[in-house]
Amino acid sequence: MAQVISIHSFRGGTGKSNLTANIATSVASQGKRVAIVDTDIQSPGIHVLFGLDDKDFTHSLNDYLWDRCSAKDAAYDVTALTTADGTPAQISGSVHLVPSSLKAGEIAKILREGYDVGLLNDCFHDLIDQLDLDYLFIDTHPGLNEETLLSIAISDRMVIILRPDRQDFLGTAVTLEVAQKLDVPGITLLVNKAPDIYPRETLIDKVQAQYGVPVGGLFYENDEMLQLASGGIFWLHHPDHAFSQEVHAVARQLIAAE
Amino acid sequence: MTSPAQGEAPHPRHQPVAAAGPKTMTDLLTLADPERTLVNWLLRQRGASLADIVAHTQAEPAALQAMLDNLTATGFLILHEDADPAVFKPNLVSRRPRTMPEKLWKAVE
Ligand SMILES: Nc1ncnc2c1ncn2[C@@H]1O[C@H](COP(=O)(O)OP(=O)(O)O)[C@@H](O)[C@H]1O
Ligand SMILES: [Mg+2]
């Protein structure tokens, strides 16, 4: 059975798209068939990390929701990734990406009219069947809204990314309460952009104690990430970096938790 | 980005519509525990027949039927009778409150 993993954060700029892309490709590098759906309809962006722009795709998630294409037609194979020196990356599995439309009119239309929640759910299942997936990752819009509630409700595992910041802490507590109401089978917290003054164990213990939910990974704020500026998949550019090691550790946990 | 159906207004896919529905995900959160748990499960399953629901919930059939009737009447579920056996499916849509003035929507569409 394929696993649906939705990635959330209460506020924007937390590192959701970067962590989703990194973790999903790491899972694929461990031989799994993976797809990522950009359900951040209002502010799509994860395609950038895969070097795609709007000219590279003719179909998007929006087209599926409007019955203009099949789920598979809106999925782009982005497995052919390269490392920092331009050599092909070793991805033994596969990665597909379903982008969200970048056209202002299409964004406006779907936000205004909404869509049948069952259809988004159908899209996820069609992708799993048509692409024979092991994992489906859902990159979501920050905060709680109708779309994020749906992705929470239908996922097998929910990953919540937070920064060590009071505003994130409060928002995360609310998100966890909602997740409980929606009966999510598994929840993992990832702490991102930790300032390096905090020792790892102290911070992990503190967050776990606060929420009573396991912390699956801790990522420090780092200059290399800032320099990459979403220009690629971090672990392919900096394979030996502590951030990359943590990405692989999280990916291994997700695979083991199945 | 080019689109295959240029010029043609996209139509949302059609599903049978219940009188009181559809509901939103936010409405789902307001349901009492047993109802919400059932709709959550149906959402994950993408629908189930009465027999499957009975098998899953192990609930007393009369009480379960009453709950299903109530959820259908209030618009949370639709009974799709074209399937055999008929299946109960969640009847939920994503629609945000219109915080943007109509004129602005028109301007970007
Ligand atoms: N650990 C980190 N250290 C430094 N910069 C980071 C880190 N994680 C993410 N960033 C940067 O933060 C910005 C926002 O990341 P993004 O993944 O787009 O967040 P979101 O999807 O949550 O809005 C990007 O510029 C990214 O490079
Ligand atoms: Mg993002």
Short mmCIF file of N, CA, C and O in Angstrom, two decimals, chain B residues 56-95:
data_model
loop_
_atom_site.label_atom_id
_atom_site.label_comp_id
_atom_site.label_asym_id
_atom_site.label_seq_id
_atom_site.Cartn_x
_atom_site.Cartn_y
_atom_site.Cartn_z
N HIS B 56 -16.82 -2.32 9.62
CA HIS B 56 -15.74 -1.49 10.17
C HIS B 56 -16.08 -0.96 11.56
O HIS B 56 -15.25 -0.99 12.46
N THR B 57 -17.30 -0.43 11.72
CA THR B 57 -17.63 0.25 12.98
C THR B 57 -18.07 -0.72 14.07
O THR B 57 -17.97 -0.39 15.24
N GLN B 58 -18.55 -1.87 13.66
CA GLN B 58 -19.09 -2.84 14.62
C GLN B 58 -20.22 -2.21 15.44
O GLN B 58 -20.47 -2.64 16.56
N ALA B 59 -20.84 -1.18 14.88
CA ALA B 59 -21.90 -0.48 15.63
C ALA B 59 -23.21 -1.24 15.49
O ALA B 59 -23.37 -2.06 14.59
N GLU B 60 -24.09 -0.93 16.37
CA GLU B 60 -25.42 -1.54 16.34
C GLU B 60 -26.13 -1.02 15.09
O GLU B 60 -26.19 0.20 14.86
N PRO B 61 -26.67 -1.91 14.20
CA PRO B 61 -27.16 -1.48 12.88
C PRO B 61 -28.21 -0.36 12.91
O PRO B 61 -28.13 0.55 12.09
N ALA B 62 -29.13 -0.41 13.85
CA ALA B 62 -30.17 0.63 13.87
C ALA B 62 -29.58 2.00 14.18
O ALA B 62 -29.90 3.00 13.53
N ALA B 63 -28.67 2.02 15.16
CA ALA B 63 -28.03 3.28 15.54
C ALA B 63 -27.18 3.80 14.39
O ALA B 63 -27.15 5.00 14.09
N LEU B 64 -26.50 2.88 13.72
CA LEU B 64 -25.64 3.27 12.60
C LEU B 64 -26.48 3.83 11.45
O LEU B 64 -26.14 4.86 10.86
N GLN B 65 -27.58 3.15 11.16
CA GLN B 65 -28.47 3.63 10.10
C GLN B 65 -28.97 5.04 10.41
O GLN B 65 -29.02 5.90 9.54
N ALA B 66 -29.30 5.27 11.68
CA ALA B 66 -29.78 6.60 12.09
C ALA B 66 -28.69 7.65 11.87
O ALA B 66 -28.96 8.76 11.39
N MET B 67 -27.46 7.28 12.20
CA MET B 67 -26.34 8.21 12.02
C MET B 67 -26.12 8.51 10.54
O MET B 67 -25.93 9.67 10.15
N LEU B 68 -26.18 7.47 9.72
CA LEU B 68 -25.99 7.65 8.28
C LEU B 68 -27.11 8.51 7.68
O LEU B 68 -26.87 9.39 6.85
N ASP B 69 -28.34 8.24 8.13
CA ASP B 69 -29.48 9.03 7.65
C ASP B 69 -29.30 10.50 7.99
O ASP B 69 -29.51 11.38 7.17
N ASN B 70 -28.86 10.72 9.24
CA ASN B 70 -28.67 12.08 9.70
C ASN B 70 -27.56 12.78 8.92
O ASN B 70 -27.71 13.93 8.49
N LEU B 71 -26.44 12.08 8.70
CA LEU B 71 -25.32 12.68 7.96
C LEU B 71 -25.70 12.94 6.50
O LEU B 71 -25.22 13.88 5.88
N THR B 72 -26.57 12.10 5.97
CA THR B 72 -27.02 12.29 4.59
C THR B 72 -27.98 13.49 4.52
O THR B 72 -27.87 14.34 3.65
N ALA B 73 -28.89 13.54 5.50
CA ALA B 73 -29.87 14.63 5.52
C ALA B 73 -29.20 15.98 5.71
O ALA B 73 -29.60 16.99 5.12
N THR B 74 -28.14 16.01 6.53
CA THR B 74 -27.46 17.29 6.77
C THR B 74 -26.45 17.62 5.67
O THR B 74 -25.84 18.68 5.69
N GLY B 75 -26.27 16.70 4.72
CA GLY B 75 -25.44 17.02 3.56
C GLY B 75 -23.98 16.63 3.67
O GLY B 75 -23.18 16.97 2.80
N PHE B 76 -23.58 15.89 4.70
CA PHE B 76 -22.19 15.46 4.83
C PHE B 76 -21.89 14.25 3.95
O PHE B 76 -20.77 14.05 3.51
N LEU B 77 -22.92 13.45 3.73
CA LEU B 77 -22.74 12.23 2.92
C LEU B 77 -23.74 12.20 1.78
O LEU B 77 -24.83 12.78 1.87
N ILE B 78 -23.37 11.50 0.73
CA ILE B 78 -24.32 11.20 -0.35
C ILE B 78 -24.32 9.70 -0.56
O ILE B 78 -23.25 9.07 -0.56
N LEU B 79 -25.52 9.16 -0.73
CA LEU B 79 -25.61 7.74 -1.07
C LEU B 79 -25.60 7.63 -2.59
O LEU B 79 -26.50 8.12 -3.26
N HIS B 80 -24.54 7.03 -3.13
CA HIS B 80 -24.45 6.85 -4.58
C HIS B 80 -25.11 5.54 -4.94
O HIS B 80 -24.55 4.47 -4.70
N GLU B 81 -26.31 5.65 -5.50
CA GLU B 81 -27.08 4.44 -5.76
C GLU B 81 -26.78 3.82 -7.12
O GLU B 81 -27.27 2.74 -7.44
N ASP B 82 -25.95 4.51 -7.91
CA ASP B 82 -25.57 3.93 -9.21
C ASP B 82 -24.59 2.77 -9.02
O ASP B 82 -24.44 1.93 -9.89
N ALA B 83 -23.92 2.75 -7.86
CA ALA B 83 -23.01 1.64 -7.59
C ALA B 83 -23.81 0.47 -7.00
O ALA B 83 -24.87 0.68 -6.44
N ASP B 84 -23.28 -0.75 -7.17
CA ASP B 84 -23.97 -1.91 -6.61
C ASP B 84 -22.97 -2.74 -5.81
O ASP B 84 -22.05 -3.33 -6.40
N PRO B 85 -23.06 -2.80 -4.49
CA PRO B 85 -24.07 -2.14 -3.65
C PRO B 85 -23.85 -0.62 -3.60
O PRO B 85 -22.75 -0.16 -3.90
N ALA B 86 -24.89 0.10 -3.19
CA ALA B 86 -24.80 1.55 -3.09
C ALA B 86 -23.72 1.94 -2.08
O ALA B 86 -23.49 1.22 -1.12
N VAL B 87 -23.03 3.05 -2.35
CA VAL B 87 -21.96 3.47 -1.43
C VAL B 87 -22.23 4.87 -0.86
O VAL B 87 -22.72 5.75 -1.56
N PHE B 88 -21.88 5.00 0.40
CA PHE B 88 -21.94 6.32 1.05
C PHE B 88 -20.59 7.01 0.80
O PHE B 88 -19.55 6.42 1.08
N LYS B 89 -20.69 8.25 0.26
CA LYS B 89 -19.45 9.01 0.04
C LYS B 89 -19.55 10.36 0.72
O LYS B 89 -20.63 10.94 0.78
N PRO B 90 -18.42 10.88 1.21
CA PRO B 90 -18.45 12.22 1.78
C PRO B 90 -18.79 13.24 0.70
O PRO B 90 -18.42 13.07 -0.46
N ASN B 91 -19.51 14.27 1.11
CA ASN B 91 -19.94 15.31 0.18
C ASN B 91 -19.33 16.63 0.63
O ASN B 91 -19.99 17.46 1.24
N LEU B 92 -18.02 16.76 0.34
CA LEU B 92 -17.28 17.91 0.87
C LEU B 92 -16.66 18.70 -0.27
O LEU B 92 -16.16 18.12 -1.23
N VAL B 93 -16.68 20.00 -0.14
CA VAL B 93 -16.01 20.84 -1.14
C VAL B 93 -15.04 21.77 -0.44
O VAL B 93 -15.14 22.03 0.76
N SER B 94 -14.10 22.26 -1.24
CA SER B 94 -13.20 23.29 -0.75
C SER B 94 -13.71 24.60 -1.28
O SER B 94 -13.71 24.82 -2.49
N ARG B 95 -14.20 25.43 -0.42
CA ARG B 95 -14.56 26.77 -0.89
C ARG B 95 -14.23 27.76 0.20
O ARG B 95 -14.63 27.61 1.34
#
